[in-house]
Amino acid sequence: MPLSPDPALCRALAADLRDAGFTADALRTAWGGSADAAISRGLRGPAERALACRTDALAVLARFFVLGLVQPATTLTDALPRTTVAGLVALDLAAAEEGGIVAPRALIRPQEFVDAAGDMQWWIASDLDEAALGGPLPEGHVLGVGGASLTLAGLQLPGHVGRVLDVGTGCGIQALRARRDADHVVATDISSRALFFTELNAALNGVDGIEVRHGSLFAPVAGERFDRVVSNPPFVITPRAAGVPAYEYRDGGLVGDALVARFVGGVGGHLAPGGVAQLLGNWEYREGQDGLDRVRQWVAASDIPLDAWVVEREMLDPLEYAELWIRDGGTTPGSPAFASLVAAWLDDFAARGVTAVGFGYVLLRRPTAGAPTLARYERLVQAVPAPLGPHLQAALSAHDRLQPLDDAGLAASVLVVAGDVTEARHHLPGAEAPSVVELRQGGGFGRTLEVDPALAGLVGACDGDLPVGVLIDAIAELLEVDAGALREDLLPRVRELLFTGFLAFA
């Protein structure tokens, strides 16, 4: 593999892909929605059959770059007149074989993405997957864009910043996303092959300002600070045992959840004041110790005090976790190799008293001055709309605005109910008054809150006209309760509704 991709060849390949109409919509149209969904499950047969009689450039490139199938050199040359087969070989994307056949050495897939700036589509190159290889992945595999990659990209906070660090960049999807808002991005990885793909993908998509550096965690950026740090690190908990593959893209080479702990403990020193780090991670539940409490301890141990917002999205028992990641590596369930790997994972968890593994989102922020003021650790397992970045940014802004406000200041504030909030009332048969009142959030984390009539009435009255305190006094008079006591009850909950996005400052 060359150290860096040839920029001229990358421009030629991009032009050929563009001329062929090599887009996600065109591919879905070519082989149909069912076949498109099957590809994400590792089944390429339906798509291959749909293209069987086609020799146009889109079909040839779809078979070669998306399905990972060998193609005749003549048809591939026709589909890539600027790049040519020789150019693909020079980019290490193909290998010429006997009989005029060309084999792919990488995949290139169109990847759609939506953020606050609008719709985007990139071409993302990565290593051949299990379907193309016909077996388990090699340990140095560079992963393409998966669900976790898109989740983290959607979590990135919007807004212009100077410098962003992408730790463990892989194929570079986070670096590309960050560059949408940043003047400069530094992308690091322990894999030279991953850095090659990051440079290739930046060049294919005409994105400059991404600098790649080789090394582990924060070693390549010693002494440097950034406005944002983003990472989809190799957080998968992998047994340190003979015969267990250690995939670079998902295994950091440490025991248990130590890699995420090390990231959390070390990132503060690389954040500028006000800087934010966002990552995905796993954390272990051990006998007598909650997983979120472990993360809380990692944050507390940081040399730089940090604000923290940690959201656990799922929790798996040891067997579920083992099966998930063994399948991810391409080992066939039911095979002797699969059973052996399951045993290794379960032995590892048992040795350390691990009862479950949590997965979620971690947001850390270095205060601009003073001590941290945000320490929020919660479990939210419901499906959420995407992207979440704007919601996270709004929540942080609300938190910062609330900090200097005492209860009198909050009572004097004028609020509005968010446009995505609806109310549901549940009545027992024949009852006039509702037994349950719920506020439901259409955006953000899609929270549902059960509220009492007083809070429901307050939220309904927040229309940007009267201050909160005046509204509470009116509700107290209506309910015939003490206004001071009602303020003490409602104002802390109003703070929560402002943070979570049910309410906003007018």
PDB file of N, CA and C in Angstrom, residues 113-115 150-158 177 278 309 311 313 361 363 380 382-395 441-447 500:
ATOM      1  N   PHE A 113     -25.591  11.378   4.503  1.00  0.00           N
ATOM      2  CA  PHE A 113     -25.507  11.946   5.837  1.00  0.00           C
ATOM      3  C   PHE A 113     -26.262  13.269   5.847  1.00  0.00           C
ATOM      4  N   VAL A 114     -26.946  13.536   6.967  1.00  0.00           N
ATOM      5  CA  VAL A 114     -27.694  14.784   7.121  1.00  0.00           C
ATOM      6  C   VAL A 114     -27.238  15.459   8.400  1.00  0.00           C
ATOM      7  N   ASP A 115     -26.919  16.740   8.332  1.00  0.00           N
ATOM      8  CA  ASP A 115     -26.635  17.527   9.526  1.00  0.00           C
ATOM      9  C   ASP A 115     -27.295  18.888   9.390  1.00  0.00           C
ATOM     10  N   LEU A 150     -22.329   6.246  12.174  1.00  0.00           N
ATOM     11  CA  LEU A 150     -23.343   7.245  11.862  1.00  0.00           C
ATOM     12  C   LEU A 150     -23.920   7.866  13.133  1.00  0.00           C
ATOM     13  N   THR A 151     -24.061   7.037  14.184  1.00  0.00           N
ATOM     14  CA  THR A 151     -24.548   7.559  15.456  1.00  0.00           C
ATOM     15  C   THR A 151     -23.628   8.646  15.981  1.00  0.00           C
ATOM     16  N   LEU A 152     -22.320   8.361  16.012  1.00  0.00           N
ATOM     17  CA  LEU A 152     -21.370   9.340  16.533  1.00  0.00           C
ATOM     18  C   LEU A 152     -21.310  10.578  15.645  1.00  0.00           C
ATOM     19  N   ALA A 153     -21.357  10.391  14.344  1.00  0.00           N
ATOM     20  CA  ALA A 153     -21.358  11.547  13.445  1.00  0.00           C
ATOM     21  C   ALA A 153     -22.555  12.446  13.730  1.00  0.00           C
ATOM     22  N   GLY A 154     -23.710  11.830  13.999  1.00  0.00           N
ATOM     23  CA  GLY A 154     -24.903  12.609  14.311  1.00  0.00           C
ATOM     24  C   GLY A 154     -24.878  13.256  15.679  1.00  0.00           C
ATOM     25  N   LEU A 155     -24.008  12.743  16.574  1.00  0.00           N
ATOM     26  CA  LEU A 155     -23.880  13.319  17.910  1.00  0.00           C
ATOM     27  C   LEU A 155     -22.983  14.549  17.938  1.00  0.00           C
ATOM     28  N   GLN A 156     -22.146  14.715  16.939  1.00  0.00           N
ATOM     29  CA  GLN A 156     -21.193  15.832  16.959  1.00  0.00           C
ATOM     30  C   GLN A 156     -21.924  17.162  17.048  1.00  0.00           C
ATOM     31  N   LEU A 157     -21.436  18.010  17.958  1.00  0.00           N
ATOM     32  CA  LEU A 157     -22.069  19.311  18.165  1.00  0.00           C
ATOM     33  C   LEU A 157     -21.902  20.184  16.927  1.00  0.00           C
ATOM     34  N   PRO A 158     -22.947  20.897  16.521  1.00  0.00           N
ATOM     35  CA  PRO A 158     -22.830  21.813  15.382  1.00  0.00           C
ATOM     36  C   PRO A 158     -22.175  23.121  15.803  1.00  0.00           C
ATOM     37  N   ARG A 177     -16.936  14.435   8.835  1.00  0.00           N
ATOM     38  CA  ARG A 177     -18.061  15.139   9.469  1.00  0.00           C
ATOM     39  C   ARG A 177     -17.565  16.360  10.241  1.00  0.00           C
ATOM     40  N   GLN A 278     -16.468  14.010  22.652  1.00  0.00           N
ATOM     41  CA  GLN A 278     -17.605  13.102  22.496  1.00  0.00           C
ATOM     42  C   GLN A 278     -17.097  11.754  22.003  1.00  0.00           C
ATOM     43  N   TRP A 309     -21.759  14.383  30.732  1.00  0.00           N
ATOM     44  CA  TRP A 309     -23.121  13.925  30.429  1.00  0.00           C
ATOM     45  C   TRP A 309     -22.960  12.562  29.755  1.00  0.00           C
ATOM     46  N   VAL A 311     -24.842   8.964  28.652  1.00  0.00           N
ATOM     47  CA  VAL A 311     -26.136   8.348  28.361  1.00  0.00           C
ATOM     48  C   VAL A 311     -25.908   6.891  27.992  1.00  0.00           C
ATOM     49  N   ARG A 313     -27.200   3.592  26.442  1.00  0.00           N
ATOM     50  CA  ARG A 313     -28.236   3.274  25.465  1.00  0.00           C
ATOM     51  C   ARG A 313     -28.660   1.809  25.484  1.00  0.00           C
ATOM     52  N   TYR A 361     -23.193   6.883  25.106  1.00  0.00           N
ATOM     53  CA  TYR A 361     -22.560   8.110  24.633  1.00  0.00           C
ATOM     54  C   TYR A 361     -21.938   8.847  25.814  1.00  0.00           C
ATOM     55  N   LEU A 363     -20.216  12.569  26.783  1.00  0.00           N
ATOM     56  CA  LEU A 363     -19.895  13.952  26.445  1.00  0.00           C
ATOM     57  C   LEU A 363     -19.174  14.568  27.633  1.00  0.00           C
ATOM     58  N   LEU A 380     -31.173   5.832  28.801  1.00  0.00           N
ATOM     59  CA  LEU A 380     -32.230   6.162  27.846  1.00  0.00           C
ATOM     60  C   LEU A 380     -32.176   5.120  26.736  1.00  0.00           C
ATOM     61  N   GLN A 382     -34.857   4.157  24.716  1.00  0.00           N
ATOM     62  CA  GLN A 382     -35.857   4.277  23.660  1.00  0.00           C
ATOM     63  C   GLN A 382     -35.192   4.702  22.351  1.00  0.00           C
ATOM     64  N   ALA A 383     -35.845   4.373  21.247  1.00  0.00           N
ATOM     65  CA  ALA A 383     -35.358   4.818  19.943  1.00  0.00           C
ATOM     66  C   ALA A 383     -35.394   6.333  19.879  1.00  0.00           C
ATOM     67  N   VAL A 384     -34.387   6.917  19.250  1.00  0.00           N
ATOM     68  CA  VAL A 384     -34.313   8.372  19.165  1.00  0.00           C
ATOM     69  C   VAL A 384     -34.149   8.799  17.718  1.00  0.00           C
ATOM     70  N   PRO A 385     -34.720   9.953  17.370  1.00  0.00           N
ATOM     71  CA  PRO A 385     -34.482  10.498  16.032  1.00  0.00           C
ATOM     72  C   PRO A 385     -33.058  11.010  15.925  1.00  0.00           C
ATOM     73  N   ALA A 386     -32.588  11.183  14.735  1.00  0.00           N
ATOM     74  CA  ALA A 386     -31.217  11.650  14.517  1.00  0.00           C
ATOM     75  C   ALA A 386     -31.247  12.809  13.531  1.00  0.00           C
ATOM     76  N   PRO A 387     -30.227  13.676  13.531  1.00  0.00           N
ATOM     77  CA  PRO A 387     -29.067  13.652  14.407  1.00  0.00           C
ATOM     78  C   PRO A 387     -29.363  14.311  15.758  1.00  0.00           C
ATOM     79  N   LEU A 388     -28.577  13.936  16.780  1.00  0.00           N
ATOM     80  CA  LEU A 388     -28.770  14.453  18.128  1.00  0.00           C
ATOM     81  C   LEU A 388     -27.888  15.651  18.446  1.00  0.00           C
ATOM     82  N   GLY A 389     -26.921  15.952  17.581  1.00  0.00           N
ATOM     83  CA  GLY A 389     -25.985  17.031  17.863  1.00  0.00           C
ATOM     84  C   GLY A 389     -26.647  18.349  18.228  1.00  0.00           C
ATOM     85  N   PRO A 390     -27.616  18.845  17.432  1.00  0.00           N
ATOM     86  CA  PRO A 390     -28.273  20.104  17.789  1.00  0.00           C
ATOM     87  C   PRO A 390     -28.971  20.059  19.145  1.00  0.00           C
ATOM     88  N   HIS A 391     -29.574  18.912  19.475  1.00  0.00           N
ATOM     89  CA  HIS A 391     -30.236  18.792  20.779  1.00  0.00           C
ATOM     90  C   HIS A 391     -29.217  18.857  21.912  1.00  0.00           C
ATOM     91  N   LEU A 392     -28.088  18.173  21.774  1.00  0.00           N
ATOM     92  CA  LEU A 392     -27.057  18.212  22.808  1.00  0.00           C
ATOM     93  C   LEU A 392     -26.542  19.638  22.983  1.00  0.00           C
ATOM     94  N   GLN A 393     -26.334  20.342  21.881  1.00  0.00           N
ATOM     95  CA  GLN A 393     -25.851  21.713  21.956  1.00  0.00           C
ATOM     96  C   GLN A 393     -26.860  22.599  22.678  1.00  0.00           C
ATOM     97  N   ALA A 394     -28.144  22.440  22.369  1.00  0.00           N
ATOM     98  CA  ALA A 394     -29.181  23.242  23.017  1.00  0.00           C
ATOM     99  C   ALA A 394     -29.246  22.941  24.509  1.00  0.00           C
ATOM    100  N   ALA A 395     -29.071  21.667  24.875  1.00  0.00           N
ATOM    101  CA  ALA A 395     -29.108  21.297  26.290  1.00  0.00           C
ATOM    102  C   ALA A 395     -27.953  21.931  27.050  1.00  0.00           C
ATOM    103  N   GLN A 441     -41.961  14.067  23.862  1.00  0.00           N
ATOM    104  CA  GLN A 441     -41.014  14.840  23.068  1.00  0.00           C
ATOM    105  C   GLN A 441     -40.811  14.161  21.724  1.00  0.00           C
ATOM    106  N   GLY A 442     -41.041  14.905  20.637  1.00  0.00           N
ATOM    107  CA  GLY A 442     -40.875  14.318  19.318  1.00  0.00           C
ATOM    108  C   GLY A 442     -39.441  14.305  18.846  1.00  0.00           C
ATOM    109  N   GLY A 443     -38.627  15.257  19.297  1.00  0.00           N
ATOM    110  CA  GLY A 443     -37.213  15.306  18.927  1.00  0.00           C
ATOM    111  C   GLY A 443     -36.346  14.923  20.096  1.00  0.00           C
ATOM    112  N   GLY A 444     -35.081  15.402  20.077  1.00  0.00           N
ATOM    113  CA  GLY A 444     -34.160  15.104  21.181  1.00  0.00           C
ATOM    114  C   GLY A 444     -34.045  13.619  21.432  1.00  0.00           C
ATOM    115  N   PHE A 445     -34.114  13.235  22.695  1.00  0.00           N
ATOM    116  CA  PHE A 445     -34.054  11.817  23.061  1.00  0.00           C
ATOM    117  C   PHE A 445     -35.428  11.157  23.070  1.00  0.00           C
ATOM    118  N   GLY A 446     -36.465  11.865  22.615  1.00  0.00           N
ATOM    119  CA  GLY A 446     -37.790  11.269  22.559  1.00  0.00           C
ATOM    120  C   GLY A 446     -38.302  10.867  23.929  1.00  0.00           C
ATOM    121  N   ARG A 447     -38.083  11.733  24.922  1.00  0.00           N
ATOM    122  CA  ARG A 447     -38.476  11.404  26.295  1.00  0.00           C
ATOM    123  C   ARG A 447     -39.996  11.481  26.461  1.00  0.00           C
ATOM    124  N   THR A 500     -33.751  19.354  29.180  1.00  0.00           N
ATOM    125  CA  THR A 500     -34.121  18.249  28.300  1.00  0.00           C
ATOM    126  C   THR A 500     -34.852  18.702  27.042  1.00  0.00           C
TER     127      THR A 500
END
